[in-house]
Short mmCIF file of C-alpha atoms and ligand atoms in Angstrom, two decimals:
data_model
loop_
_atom_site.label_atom_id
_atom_site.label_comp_id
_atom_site.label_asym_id
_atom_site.label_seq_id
_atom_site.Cartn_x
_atom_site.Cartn_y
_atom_site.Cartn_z
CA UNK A 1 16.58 -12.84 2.77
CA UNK A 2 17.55 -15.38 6.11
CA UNK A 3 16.10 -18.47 5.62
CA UNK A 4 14.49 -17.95 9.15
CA UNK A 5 12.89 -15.11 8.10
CA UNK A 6 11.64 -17.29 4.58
CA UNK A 7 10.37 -19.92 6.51
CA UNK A 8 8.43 -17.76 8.53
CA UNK A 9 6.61 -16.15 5.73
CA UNK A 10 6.45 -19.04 4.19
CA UNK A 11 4.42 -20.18 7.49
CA UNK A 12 1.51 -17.76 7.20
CA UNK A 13 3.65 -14.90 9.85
CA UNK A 14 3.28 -11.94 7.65
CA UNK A 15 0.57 -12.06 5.11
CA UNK A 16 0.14 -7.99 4.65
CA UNK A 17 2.48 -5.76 4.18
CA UNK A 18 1.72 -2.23 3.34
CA UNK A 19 4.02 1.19 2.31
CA UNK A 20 3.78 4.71 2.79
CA UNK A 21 6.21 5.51 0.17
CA UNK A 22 7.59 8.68 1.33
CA UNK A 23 10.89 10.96 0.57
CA UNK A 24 10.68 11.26 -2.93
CA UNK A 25 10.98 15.32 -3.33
CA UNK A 26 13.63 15.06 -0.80
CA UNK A 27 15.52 12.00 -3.02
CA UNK A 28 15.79 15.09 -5.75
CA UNK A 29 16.13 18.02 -3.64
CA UNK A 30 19.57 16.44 -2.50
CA UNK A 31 19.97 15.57 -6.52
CA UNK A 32 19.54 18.81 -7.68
CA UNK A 33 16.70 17.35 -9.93
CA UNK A 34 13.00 18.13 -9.85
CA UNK A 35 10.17 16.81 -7.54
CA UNK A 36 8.84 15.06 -10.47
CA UNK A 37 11.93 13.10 -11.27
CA UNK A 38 12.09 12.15 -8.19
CA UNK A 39 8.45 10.51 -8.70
CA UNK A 40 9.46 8.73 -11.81
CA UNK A 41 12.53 7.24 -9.90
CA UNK A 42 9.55 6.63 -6.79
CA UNK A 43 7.91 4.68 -9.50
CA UNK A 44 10.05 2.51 -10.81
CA UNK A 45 11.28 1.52 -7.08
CA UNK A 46 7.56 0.91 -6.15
CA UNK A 47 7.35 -2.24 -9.45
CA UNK A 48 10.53 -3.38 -8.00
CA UNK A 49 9.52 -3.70 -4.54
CA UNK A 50 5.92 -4.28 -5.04
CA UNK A 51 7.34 -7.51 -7.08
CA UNK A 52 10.30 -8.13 -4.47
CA UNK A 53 7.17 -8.92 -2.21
CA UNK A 54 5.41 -11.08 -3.76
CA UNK A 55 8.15 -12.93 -4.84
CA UNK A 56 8.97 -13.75 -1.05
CA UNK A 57 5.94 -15.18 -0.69
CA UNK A 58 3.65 -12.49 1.30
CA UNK A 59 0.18 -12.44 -0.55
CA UNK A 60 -1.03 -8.68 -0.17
CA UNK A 61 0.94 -5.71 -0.89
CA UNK A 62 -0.58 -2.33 -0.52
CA UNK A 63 1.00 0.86 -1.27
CA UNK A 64 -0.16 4.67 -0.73
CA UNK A 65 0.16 6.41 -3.95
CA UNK A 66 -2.01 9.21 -3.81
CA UNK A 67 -4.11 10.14 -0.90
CA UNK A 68 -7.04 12.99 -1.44
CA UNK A 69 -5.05 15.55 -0.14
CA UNK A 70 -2.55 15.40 -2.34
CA UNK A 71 -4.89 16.87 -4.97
CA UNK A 72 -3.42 20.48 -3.16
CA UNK A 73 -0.51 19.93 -4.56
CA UNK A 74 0.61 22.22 -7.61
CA UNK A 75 -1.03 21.37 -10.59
CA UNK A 76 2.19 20.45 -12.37
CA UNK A 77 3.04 17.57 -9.80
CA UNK A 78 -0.42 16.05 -9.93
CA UNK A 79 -0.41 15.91 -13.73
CA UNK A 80 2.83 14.12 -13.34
CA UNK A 81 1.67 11.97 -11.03
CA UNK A 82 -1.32 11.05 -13.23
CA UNK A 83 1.32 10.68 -16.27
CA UNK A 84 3.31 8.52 -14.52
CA UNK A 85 0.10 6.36 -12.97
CA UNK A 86 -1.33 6.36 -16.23
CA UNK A 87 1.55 4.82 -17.98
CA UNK A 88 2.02 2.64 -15.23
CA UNK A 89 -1.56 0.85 -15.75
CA UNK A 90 -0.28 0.82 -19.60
CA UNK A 91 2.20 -1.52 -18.80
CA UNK A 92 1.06 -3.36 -15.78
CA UNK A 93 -0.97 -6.30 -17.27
CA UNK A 94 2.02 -7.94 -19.43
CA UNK A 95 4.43 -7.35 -16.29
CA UNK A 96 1.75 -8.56 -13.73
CA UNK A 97 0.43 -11.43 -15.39
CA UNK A 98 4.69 -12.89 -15.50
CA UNK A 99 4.75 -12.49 -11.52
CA UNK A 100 0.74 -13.41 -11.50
CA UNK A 101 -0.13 -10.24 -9.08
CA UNK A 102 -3.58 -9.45 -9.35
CA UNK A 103 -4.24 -5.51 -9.35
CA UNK A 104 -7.21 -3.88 -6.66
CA UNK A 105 -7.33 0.58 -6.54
CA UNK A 106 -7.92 1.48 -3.44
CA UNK A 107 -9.93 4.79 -3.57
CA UNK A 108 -12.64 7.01 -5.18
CA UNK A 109 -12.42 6.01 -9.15
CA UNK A 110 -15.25 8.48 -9.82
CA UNK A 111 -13.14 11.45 -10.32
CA UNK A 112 -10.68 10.19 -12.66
CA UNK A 113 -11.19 10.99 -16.65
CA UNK A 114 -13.30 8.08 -17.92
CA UNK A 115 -10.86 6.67 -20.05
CA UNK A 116 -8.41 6.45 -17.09
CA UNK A 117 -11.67 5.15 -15.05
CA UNK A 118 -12.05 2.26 -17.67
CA UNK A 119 -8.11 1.40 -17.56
CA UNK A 120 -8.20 0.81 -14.05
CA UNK A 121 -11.56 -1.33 -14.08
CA UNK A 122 -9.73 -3.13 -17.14
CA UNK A 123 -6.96 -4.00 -15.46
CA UNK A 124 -8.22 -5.26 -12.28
CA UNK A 125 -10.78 -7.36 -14.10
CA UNK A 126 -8.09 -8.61 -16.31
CA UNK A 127 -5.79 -9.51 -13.39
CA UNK A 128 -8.16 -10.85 -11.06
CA UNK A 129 -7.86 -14.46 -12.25
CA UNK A 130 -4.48 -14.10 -9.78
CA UNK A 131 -4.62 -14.87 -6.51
CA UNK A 132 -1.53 -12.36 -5.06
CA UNK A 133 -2.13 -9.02 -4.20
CA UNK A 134 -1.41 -5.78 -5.08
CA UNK A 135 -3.69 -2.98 -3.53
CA UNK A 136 -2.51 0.21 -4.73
CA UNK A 137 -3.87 3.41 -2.89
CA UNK A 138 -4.61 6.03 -5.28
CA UNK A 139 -6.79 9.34 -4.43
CA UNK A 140 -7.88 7.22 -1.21
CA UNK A 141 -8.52 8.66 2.14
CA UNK A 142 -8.90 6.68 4.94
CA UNK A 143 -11.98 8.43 6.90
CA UNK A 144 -13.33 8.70 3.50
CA UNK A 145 -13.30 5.12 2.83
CA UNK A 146 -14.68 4.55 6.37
CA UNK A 147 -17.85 6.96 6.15
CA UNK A 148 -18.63 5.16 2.05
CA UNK A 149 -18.29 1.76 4.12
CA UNK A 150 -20.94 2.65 6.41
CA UNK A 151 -23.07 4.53 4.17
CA UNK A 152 -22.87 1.33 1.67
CA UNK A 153 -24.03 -1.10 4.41
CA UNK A 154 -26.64 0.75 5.35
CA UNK A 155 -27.71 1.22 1.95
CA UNK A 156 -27.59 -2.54 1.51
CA UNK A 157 -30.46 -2.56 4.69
CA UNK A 158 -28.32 -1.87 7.78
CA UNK A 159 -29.82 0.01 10.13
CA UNK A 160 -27.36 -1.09 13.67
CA UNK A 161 -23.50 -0.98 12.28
CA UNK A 162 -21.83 -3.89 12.82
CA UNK A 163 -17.60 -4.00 12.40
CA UNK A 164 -18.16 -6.78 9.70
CA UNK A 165 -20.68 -4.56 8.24
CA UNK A 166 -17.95 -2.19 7.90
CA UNK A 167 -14.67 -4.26 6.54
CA UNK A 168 -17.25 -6.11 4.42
CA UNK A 169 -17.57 -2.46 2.41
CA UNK A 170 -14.00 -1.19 2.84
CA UNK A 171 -12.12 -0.91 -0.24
CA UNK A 172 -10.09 -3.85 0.85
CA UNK A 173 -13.09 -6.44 1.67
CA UNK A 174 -11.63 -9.92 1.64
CA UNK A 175 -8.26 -8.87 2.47
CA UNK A 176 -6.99 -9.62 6.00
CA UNK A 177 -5.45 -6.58 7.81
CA UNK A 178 -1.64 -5.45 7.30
CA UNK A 179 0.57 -6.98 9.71
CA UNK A 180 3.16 -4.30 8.93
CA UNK A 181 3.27 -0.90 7.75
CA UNK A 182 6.42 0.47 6.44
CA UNK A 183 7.03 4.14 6.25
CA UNK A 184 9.96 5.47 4.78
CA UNK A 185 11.90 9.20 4.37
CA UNK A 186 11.92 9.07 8.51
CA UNK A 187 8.05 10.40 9.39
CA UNK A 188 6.02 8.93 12.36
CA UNK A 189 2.48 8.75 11.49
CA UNK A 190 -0.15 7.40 9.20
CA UNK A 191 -1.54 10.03 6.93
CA UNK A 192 -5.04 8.68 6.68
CA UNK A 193 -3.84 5.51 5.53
CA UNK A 194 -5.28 2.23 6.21
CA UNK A 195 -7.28 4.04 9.49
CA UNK A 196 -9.49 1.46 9.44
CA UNK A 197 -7.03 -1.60 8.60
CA UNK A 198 -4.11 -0.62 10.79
CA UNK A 199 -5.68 -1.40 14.77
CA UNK A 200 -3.29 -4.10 15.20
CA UNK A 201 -0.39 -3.24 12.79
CA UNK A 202 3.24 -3.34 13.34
CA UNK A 203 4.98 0.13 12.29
CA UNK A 204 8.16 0.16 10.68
CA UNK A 205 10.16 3.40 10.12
CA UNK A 206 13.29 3.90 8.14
CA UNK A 207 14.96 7.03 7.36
CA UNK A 208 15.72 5.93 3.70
CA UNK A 209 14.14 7.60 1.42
CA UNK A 210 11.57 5.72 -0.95
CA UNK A 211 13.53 6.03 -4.48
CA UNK A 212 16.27 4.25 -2.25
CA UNK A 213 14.71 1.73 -1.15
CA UNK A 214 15.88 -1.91 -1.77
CA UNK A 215 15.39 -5.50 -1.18
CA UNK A 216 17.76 -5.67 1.69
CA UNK A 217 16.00 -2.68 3.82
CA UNK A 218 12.27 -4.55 2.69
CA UNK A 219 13.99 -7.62 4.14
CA UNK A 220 15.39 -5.60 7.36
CA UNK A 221 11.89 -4.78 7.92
CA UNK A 222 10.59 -8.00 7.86
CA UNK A 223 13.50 -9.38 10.17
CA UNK A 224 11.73 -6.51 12.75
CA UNK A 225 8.76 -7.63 11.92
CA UNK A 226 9.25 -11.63 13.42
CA UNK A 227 10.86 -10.01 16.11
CA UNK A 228 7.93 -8.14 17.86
CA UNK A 229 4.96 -10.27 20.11
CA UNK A 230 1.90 -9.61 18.80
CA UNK A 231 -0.50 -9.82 21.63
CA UNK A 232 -3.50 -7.71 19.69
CA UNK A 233 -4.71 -6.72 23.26
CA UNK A 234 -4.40 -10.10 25.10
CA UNK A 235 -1.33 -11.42 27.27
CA UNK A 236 1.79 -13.70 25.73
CA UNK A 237 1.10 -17.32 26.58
CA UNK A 238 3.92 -17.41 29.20
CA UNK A 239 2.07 -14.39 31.22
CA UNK A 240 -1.49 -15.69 31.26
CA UNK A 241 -2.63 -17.50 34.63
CA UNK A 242 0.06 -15.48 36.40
CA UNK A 243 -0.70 -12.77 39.18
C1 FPP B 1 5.45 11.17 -1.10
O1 FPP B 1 6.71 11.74 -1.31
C2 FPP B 1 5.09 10.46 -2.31
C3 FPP B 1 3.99 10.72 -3.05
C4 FPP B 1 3.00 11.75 -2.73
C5 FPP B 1 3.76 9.96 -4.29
C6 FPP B 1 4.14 8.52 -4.22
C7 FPP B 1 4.14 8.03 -5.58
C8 FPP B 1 5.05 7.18 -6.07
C9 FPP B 1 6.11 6.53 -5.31
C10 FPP B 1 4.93 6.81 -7.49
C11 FPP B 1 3.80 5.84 -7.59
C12 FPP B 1 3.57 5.59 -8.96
C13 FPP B 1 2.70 4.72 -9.43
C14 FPP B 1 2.78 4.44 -10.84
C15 FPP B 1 1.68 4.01 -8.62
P1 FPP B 1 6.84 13.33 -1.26
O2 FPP B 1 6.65 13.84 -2.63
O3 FPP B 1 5.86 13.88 -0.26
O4 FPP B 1 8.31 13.49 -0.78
P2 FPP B 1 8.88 14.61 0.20
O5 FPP B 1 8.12 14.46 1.51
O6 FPP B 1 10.31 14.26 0.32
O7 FPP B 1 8.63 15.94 -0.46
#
């Protein structure tokens, strides 16, 4: 990474940064392999970026790893997606606690087999004496998480919605909103991800597919990133008091 572009993490400029790790059938459709190789590769790239993040100093990480639709896909896939999740959490807390990342789920716990329910809880209690972020998405929806957010504050005593009232019960409470959303394998859109979150994101989107993903194109991103002018719906300093 540019030392310009360091500095200006280091600085507080990009605190969020959040994936929609896409591409990964079509990584081993040109392979000749199967769709769930192709996830195991997805997985491994995820640790190493996930890490790559943190390690260049930008406190929250979140990554979309399995949204509630993705249930509809064949029954073969999701098991290996719940294999490879599954082992993932196995290993996570001996990694994690070496880069000190601190694990949150993003998502609806209640459907997963209780002894998968009780990893996850395990291992974000067990991380959560670290102060870096990693939120990772898994069977989350974002109008889901919206509609639990507003029926949670007005279980609390609501009864006139306020917007803290509703980021205060997202999944992500306490966590300031992605600057940047990357999307990789070349799609343009969002996928129920973040719905919430995203109002003032930047959007990134690379044609690389996620198992390819490296350093350098996480970097590239970022380099975009500084280069846009945030104005979240007011005018740049140099246009304000002008006609
Ligand atoms: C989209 O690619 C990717 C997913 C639905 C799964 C993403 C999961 C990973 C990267 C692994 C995460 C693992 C852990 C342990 C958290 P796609 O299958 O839709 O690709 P395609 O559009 O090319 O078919």
């Amino acid at each position: 990474m540019d030392v310009k572009t360091a500095e200006a993490i280091a600085a507080g400029g990009l605190r969020h940064i959040a994936f929609i790790m896409d591409g990964n059938g079509r990584w081993a459709k040109v392979r000749g392999k199967t769709r769930n190789e192709g996830h195991r590769r997805g997985a491994e790239v995820f640790e190493k970026i996930s890490e790559y993040c943190a390690e260049i100093g930008i406190r929250y990480v979140t990554v979309y790893a399995f949204s509630t639709e993705n249930w509809k896909r064949p029954e073969s896939e999701v098991s290996a997606l719940m294999r490879l999740f599954s082992r993932y959490i196995d290993t996570a807390l001996a990694r994690l606690s070496e880069k000190k990342i601190r694990i949150v789920f993003l998502g609806d716990k209640s459907v997963f087999p209780e002894k998968l329910r009780q990893k996850m809880v395990s291992l974000e209690k067990r991380s959560s004496v670290y102060d870096r972020i990693l939120n990772i998405a898994f069977n989350y929806g974002g109008r889901a998480e919206i509609v639990t957010a507003c029926n949670m504050a007005i279980e609390k005593g609501a009864s006139f919605l306020t917007e803290d009232d509703i980021s205060g019960n997202l999944y992500t409470a306490g966590c300031p909103d992605p600057d940047l959303i990357v999307r990789t394998a070349g799609e343009m859109r969002l996928s129920n991800f973040l719905l919430w979150q995203a109002a003032y994101a930047e959007f990134y989107y690379t044609d690389t597919l996620w198992p390819d993903m490296t350093k350098e194109d996480v970097d590239a991103a970022c380099v975009e990133f500084f280069k846009r002018k945030r104005r979240f719906g007011a005018l740049p300093d140099d246009e304000k008091g002008g006609k």
